CSV table of C-alpha atoms in Angstrom, one decimal:
chain,number,residue,atom,x,y,z
A,1,UNK,CA,0.0,-0.1,0.0
A,2,UNK,CA,1.3,3.5,-0.9
A,3,UNK,CA,1.3,6.5,1.5
A,4,UNK,CA,0.7,9.9,0.0
A,5,UNK,CA,1.0,13.4,1.3
A,6,UNK,CA,3.4,14.1,4.2
A,7,UNK,CA,5.4,10.8,4.1
A,8,UNK,CA,7.1,9.0,1.2
A,9,UNK,CA,7.4,5.2,1.0
A,10,UNK,CA,10.1,5.0,3.6
A,11,UNK,CA,8.0,7.1,6.1
A,12,UNK,CA,10.4,10.1,6.0
A,13,UNK,CA,9.4,13.8,5.6
A,14,UNK,CA,9.1,15.2,2.1
A,15,UNK,CA,11.9,17.5,1.5
A,16,UNK,CA,10.0,19.5,-1.0
A,17,UNK,CA,7.3,20.2,1.6
A,18,UNK,CA,9.9,21.1,4.2
A,19,UNK,CA,11.5,23.5,1.7
A,20,UNK,CA,8.1,25.1,1.0
A,21,UNK,CA,7.4,25.6,4.7
A,22,UNK,CA,10.9,27.1,5.3
A,23,UNK,CA,10.4,29.3,2.3
A,24,UNK,CA,7.0,30.4,3.6
A,25,UNK,CA,8.4,31.2,7.0
A,26,UNK,CA,11.3,33.1,5.6
A,27,UNK,CA,8.9,35.1,3.3
A,28,UNK,CA,6.6,35.9,6.3
A,29,UNK,CA,9.7,36.8,8.4
A,30,UNK,CA,11.1,39.0,5.7
A,31,UNK,CA,7.8,40.6,5.3
A,32,UNK,CA,7.5,41.4,8.9
A,33,UNK,CA,11.1,42.7,8.9
A,34,UNK,CA,10.5,45.0,5.9
A,35,UNK,CA,7.3,46.1,7.4
A,36,UNK,CA,8.9,47.0,10.7
A,37,UNK,CA,11.8,48.7,8.9
A,38,UNK,CA,9.4,50.7,6.9
A,39,UNK,CA,7.5,51.8,9.9
A,40,UNK,CA,10.7,52.8,11.5
A,41,UNK,CA,11.6,54.7,8.5
A,42,UNK,CA,8.4,56.5,8.5
A,43,UNK,CA,8.6,57.3,12.1
A,44,UNK,CA,12.2,58.6,11.7
A,45,UNK,CA,11.1,60.7,8.7
A,46,UNK,CA,8.1,62.2,10.8
A,47,UNK,CA,10.5,63.0,13.6
A,48,UNK,CA,13.0,64.5,11.3
A,49,UNK,CA,10.4,66.6,9.6
A,50,UNK,CA,9.2,67.8,13.0
A,51,UNK,CA,12.8,68.6,14.1
A,52,UNK,CA,13.5,70.4,10.8
A,53,UNK,CA,10.2,72.3,11.2
A,54,UNK,CA,11.0,73.2,14.7
A,55,UNK,CA,14.5,74.4,13.8
A,56,UNK,CA,13.2,76.5,11.0
A,57,UNK,CA,10.6,78.1,13.3
A,58,UNK,CA,13.3,78.8,16.0
A,59,UNK,CA,15.5,80.4,13.3
A,60,UNK,CA,12.7,82.6,12.2
A,61,UNK,CA,12.0,83.8,15.8
A,62,UNK,CA,15.8,84.3,16.3
A,63,UNK,CA,16.0,86.3,13.1
A,64,UNK,CA,13.0,88.4,14.1
A,65,UNK,CA,14.7,89.2,17.4
A,66,UNK,CA,18.0,90.1,15.5
A,67,UNK,CA,16.1,92.3,13.0
A,68,UNK,CA,14.2,93.9,15.9
A,69,UNK,CA,17.4,94.8,17.7
A,70,UNK,CA,19.0,96.0,14.7
A,71,UNK,CA,16.1,98.2,13.8
A,72,UNK,CA,16.2,99.6,17.4
A,73,UNK,CA,19.9,100.3,17.1
A,74,UNK,CA,19.4,101.9,13.6
A,75,UNK,CA,16.5,104.0,14.8
A,76,UNK,CA,18.6,105.6,17.5
A,77,UNK,CA,20.7,107.3,14.9
A,78,UNK,CA,21.6,110.0,14.0
A,79,UNK,CA,22.5,110.7,17.6
A,80,UNK,CA,21.6,113.8,19.4
A,81,UNK,CA,24.5,116.0,21.0
A,82,UNK,CA,24.4,117.0,24.7
A,83,UNK,CA,26.5,120.0,25.8
A,84,UNK,CA,26.7,121.0,29.4
A,85,UNK,CA,27.2,124.6,30.8
A,86,UNK,CA,30.6,126.3,30.2
A,87,UNK,CA,31.1,127.0,33.9
A,88,UNK,CA,31.0,123.1,34.4
A,89,UNK,CA,33.6,122.3,31.8
A,90,UNK,CA,31.4,122.3,28.7
A,91,UNK,CA,30.9,118.4,28.9
A,92,UNK,CA,29.7,117.1,25.6
A,93,UNK,CA,28.8,113.8,24.1
A,94,UNK,CA,26.5,112.1,21.6
A,95,UNK,CA,23.6,109.9,22.8
A,96,UNK,CA,20.6,108.0,21.1
A,97,UNK,CA,18.0,110.4,19.6
A,98,UNK,CA,15.3,108.2,21.1
A,99,UNK,CA,16.4,109.2,24.6
A,100,UNK,CA,15.0,112.1,26.6
A,101,UNK,CA,17.1,114.4,29.0
A,102,UNK,CA,16.1,116.0,32.2
A,103,UNK,CA,18.2,118.6,33.9
A,104,UNK,CA,17.6,118.2,37.5
A,105,UNK,CA,20.3,120.5,38.9
A,106,UNK,CA,21.7,123.3,36.6
A,107,UNK,CA,24.4,124.4,39.1
A,108,UNK,CA,22.9,127.8,39.8
A,109,UNK,CA,21.1,126.9,43.0
A,110,UNK,CA,23.2,124.0,44.2
A,111,UNK,CA,26.8,122.8,44.4
A,112,UNK,CA,26.5,120.4,41.4
A,113,UNK,CA,25.1,119.8,38.0
A,114,UNK,CA,23.0,116.8,37.3
A,115,UNK,CA,21.2,115.5,34.1
A,116,UNK,CA,19.4,112.3,33.7
A,117,UNK,CA,18.8,110.3,30.4
A,118,UNK,CA,16.2,107.6,29.5
A,119,UNK,CA,14.5,106.3,26.4
A,120,UNK,CA,11.3,108.2,25.6
A,121,UNK,CA,10.5,109.7,29.0
A,122,UNK,CA,12.8,110.2,32.0
A,123,UNK,CA,11.4,108.7,35.1
A,124,UNK,CA,10.9,110.8,38.2
A,125,UNK,CA,14.3,111.4,39.9
A,126,UNK,CA,15.0,108.8,42.7
A,127,UNK,CA,18.2,107.3,43.9
A,128,UNK,CA,16.7,103.8,43.5
A,129,UNK,CA,15.7,104.3,39.8
A,130,UNK,CA,18.1,102.7,37.3
A,131,UNK,CA,18.6,105.4,34.5
A,132,UNK,CA,20.0,104.8,31.1
A,133,UNK,CA,22.5,107.6,31.8
A,134,UNK,CA,23.3,110.0,34.6
A,135,UNK,CA,25.8,112.9,34.3
A,136,UNK,CA,26.8,114.6,37.5
A,137,UNK,CA,29.4,117.4,37.9
A,138,UNK,CA,30.2,117.7,41.6
A,139,UNK,CA,32.3,120.3,43.4
A,140,UNK,CA,34.0,117.5,45.4
A,141,UNK,CA,37.5,116.5,44.5
A,142,UNK,CA,37.8,113.2,42.7
A,143,UNK,CA,39.8,111.5,45.5
A,144,UNK,CA,36.9,112.2,47.9
A,145,UNK,CA,34.4,110.9,45.5
A,146,UNK,CA,36.3,107.6,44.8
A,147,UNK,CA,36.6,107.0,48.6
A,148,UNK,CA,32.9,106.3,48.7
A,149,UNK,CA,33.4,103.2,46.5
A,150,UNK,CA,36.6,101.8,48.2
A,151,UNK,CA,34.9,99.4,50.7
A,152,UNK,CA,32.8,97.8,47.9
A,153,UNK,CA,35.8,97.5,45.7
A,154,UNK,CA,37.8,95.7,48.5
A,155,UNK,CA,34.7,93.4,49.1
A,156,UNK,CA,34.7,92.5,45.4
A,157,UNK,CA,31.2,93.9,44.8
A,158,UNK,CA,32.7,96.5,42.5
A,159,UNK,CA,35.7,96.5,40.2
A,160,UNK,CA,37.9,99.5,39.7
A,161,UNK,CA,40.2,100.2,36.6
A,162,UNK,CA,41.7,103.1,34.8
A,163,UNK,CA,40.1,104.5,31.7
A,164,UNK,CA,40.9,107.0,29.0
A,165,UNK,CA,38.8,109.1,26.6
A,166,UNK,CA,39.6,108.8,22.9
A,167,UNK,CA,41.2,112.3,22.8
A,168,UNK,CA,43.0,111.9,26.2
A,169,UNK,CA,46.1,114.1,26.4
A,170,UNK,CA,49.3,112.2,26.0
A,171,UNK,CA,51.1,114.7,28.2
A,172,UNK,CA,52.2,112.9,31.4
A,173,UNK,CA,51.7,116.1,33.4
A,174,UNK,CA,48.1,116.5,32.2
A,175,UNK,CA,45.1,114.7,33.7
A,176,UNK,CA,42.8,115.4,30.8
A,177,UNK,CA,40.8,112.3,29.6
A,178,UNK,CA,42.4,110.1,32.3
A,179,UNK,CA,40.0,108.7,34.8
A,180,UNK,CA,38.7,105.8,36.8
A,181,UNK,CA,36.1,103.4,35.8
A,182,UNK,CA,34.0,101.3,38.3
A,183,UNK,CA,31.7,98.4,37.3
A,184,UNK,CA,29.4,96.2,39.3
A,185,UNK,CA,26.6,96.2,41.9
A,186,UNK,CA,26.4,99.7,43.4
A,187,UNK,CA,23.3,98.9,45.5
A,188,UNK,CA,20.2,96.7,45.4
A,189,UNK,CA,18.8,98.3,42.2
A,190,UNK,CA,21.8,99.8,40.5
A,191,UNK,CA,24.0,97.4,38.6
A,192,UNK,CA,26.0,99.1,35.9
A,193,UNK,CA,29.1,101.3,35.4
A,194,UNK,CA,30.5,104.7,36.1
A,195,UNK,CA,33.5,106.7,35.0
A,196,UNK,CA,35.1,109.6,36.9
A,197,UNK,CA,37.3,112.5,35.6
A,198,UNK,CA,38.8,115.5,37.3
A,199,UNK,CA,37.8,118.8,35.8
A,200,UNK,CA,39.8,121.6,37.4
A,201,UNK,CA,39.0,120.5,41.0
A,202,UNK,CA,35.5,119.3,40.2
A,203,UNK,CA,34.5,115.6,39.5
A,204,UNK,CA,32.7,114.6,36.4
A,205,UNK,CA,30.7,111.5,37.1
A,206,UNK,CA,29.0,109.5,34.2
A,207,UNK,CA,26.8,106.6,35.2
A,208,UNK,CA,24.7,103.8,33.5
A,209,UNK,CA,22.6,102.2,36.1
A,210,UNK,CA,21.7,99.1,34.2
A,211,UNK,CA,23.5,96.4,32.2
A,212,UNK,CA,20.8,96.8,29.6
A,213,UNK,CA,22.4,100.1,28.4
A,214,UNK,CA,26.0,99.0,28.6
A,215,UNK,CA,26.4,99.1,24.7
A,216,UNK,CA,25.0,102.7,24.7
A,217,UNK,CA,27.1,103.7,27.5
A,218,UNK,CA,30.4,102.4,25.9
A,219,UNK,CA,29.3,104.2,22.6
A,220,UNK,CA,28.7,107.5,24.6
A,221,UNK,CA,32.2,107.4,26.2
A,222,UNK,CA,33.8,107.2,22.7
A,223,UNK,CA,32.3,110.7,22.0
A,224,UNK,CA,32.7,112.2,25.6
A,225,UNK,CA,34.8,115.4,25.8
A,226,UNK,CA,35.1,118.2,28.3
A,227,UNK,CA,37.1,121.4,28.6
A,228,UNK,CA,40.1,120.9,30.9
């Protein structure tokens, strides 16, 4: 009697059938593998597209900020020119045209001259208000003025360095344009910089009370002049 189907005459497994089964399993396995790889590729592409879109959006936001800052800088120009009274050394410099100036003390009724600068409108004068720029010419000698900052410099709250105006006199016997710069935390609300120059026994003090105006402050110092 002959046996058909799964076994041959000797009762062994048909190799053709085994091959077909293995081929089928391989085909299914490869199909699953390719399917998984395809899904991974789609997922990776989706994530890549999202990352690219996010990067493009971030770049647009960053460019807008850059353009806004550049516009604000350009809008400040051409600068306005400030000139102080002759009796107080004819101090002059250029400052952003978008700033306003308020003369709090003109030197006629007090022992000093004081002017305050701020974008658009100058806030009410208070010791705790951080102004974009303050210009004070005091009858105090510069050594006395600088003593007020010695303790904070020693504590490391402030740093002190020498500074020179662009047109400082090269004459070693002249003090014109040679002064002292102080940077740091002056008090709880004032964190900025100041420069001090001797004007014939008086002291010229120029402050910026906030780090937000440091670039403007440094630009102003490049145009600062006074009569020795």
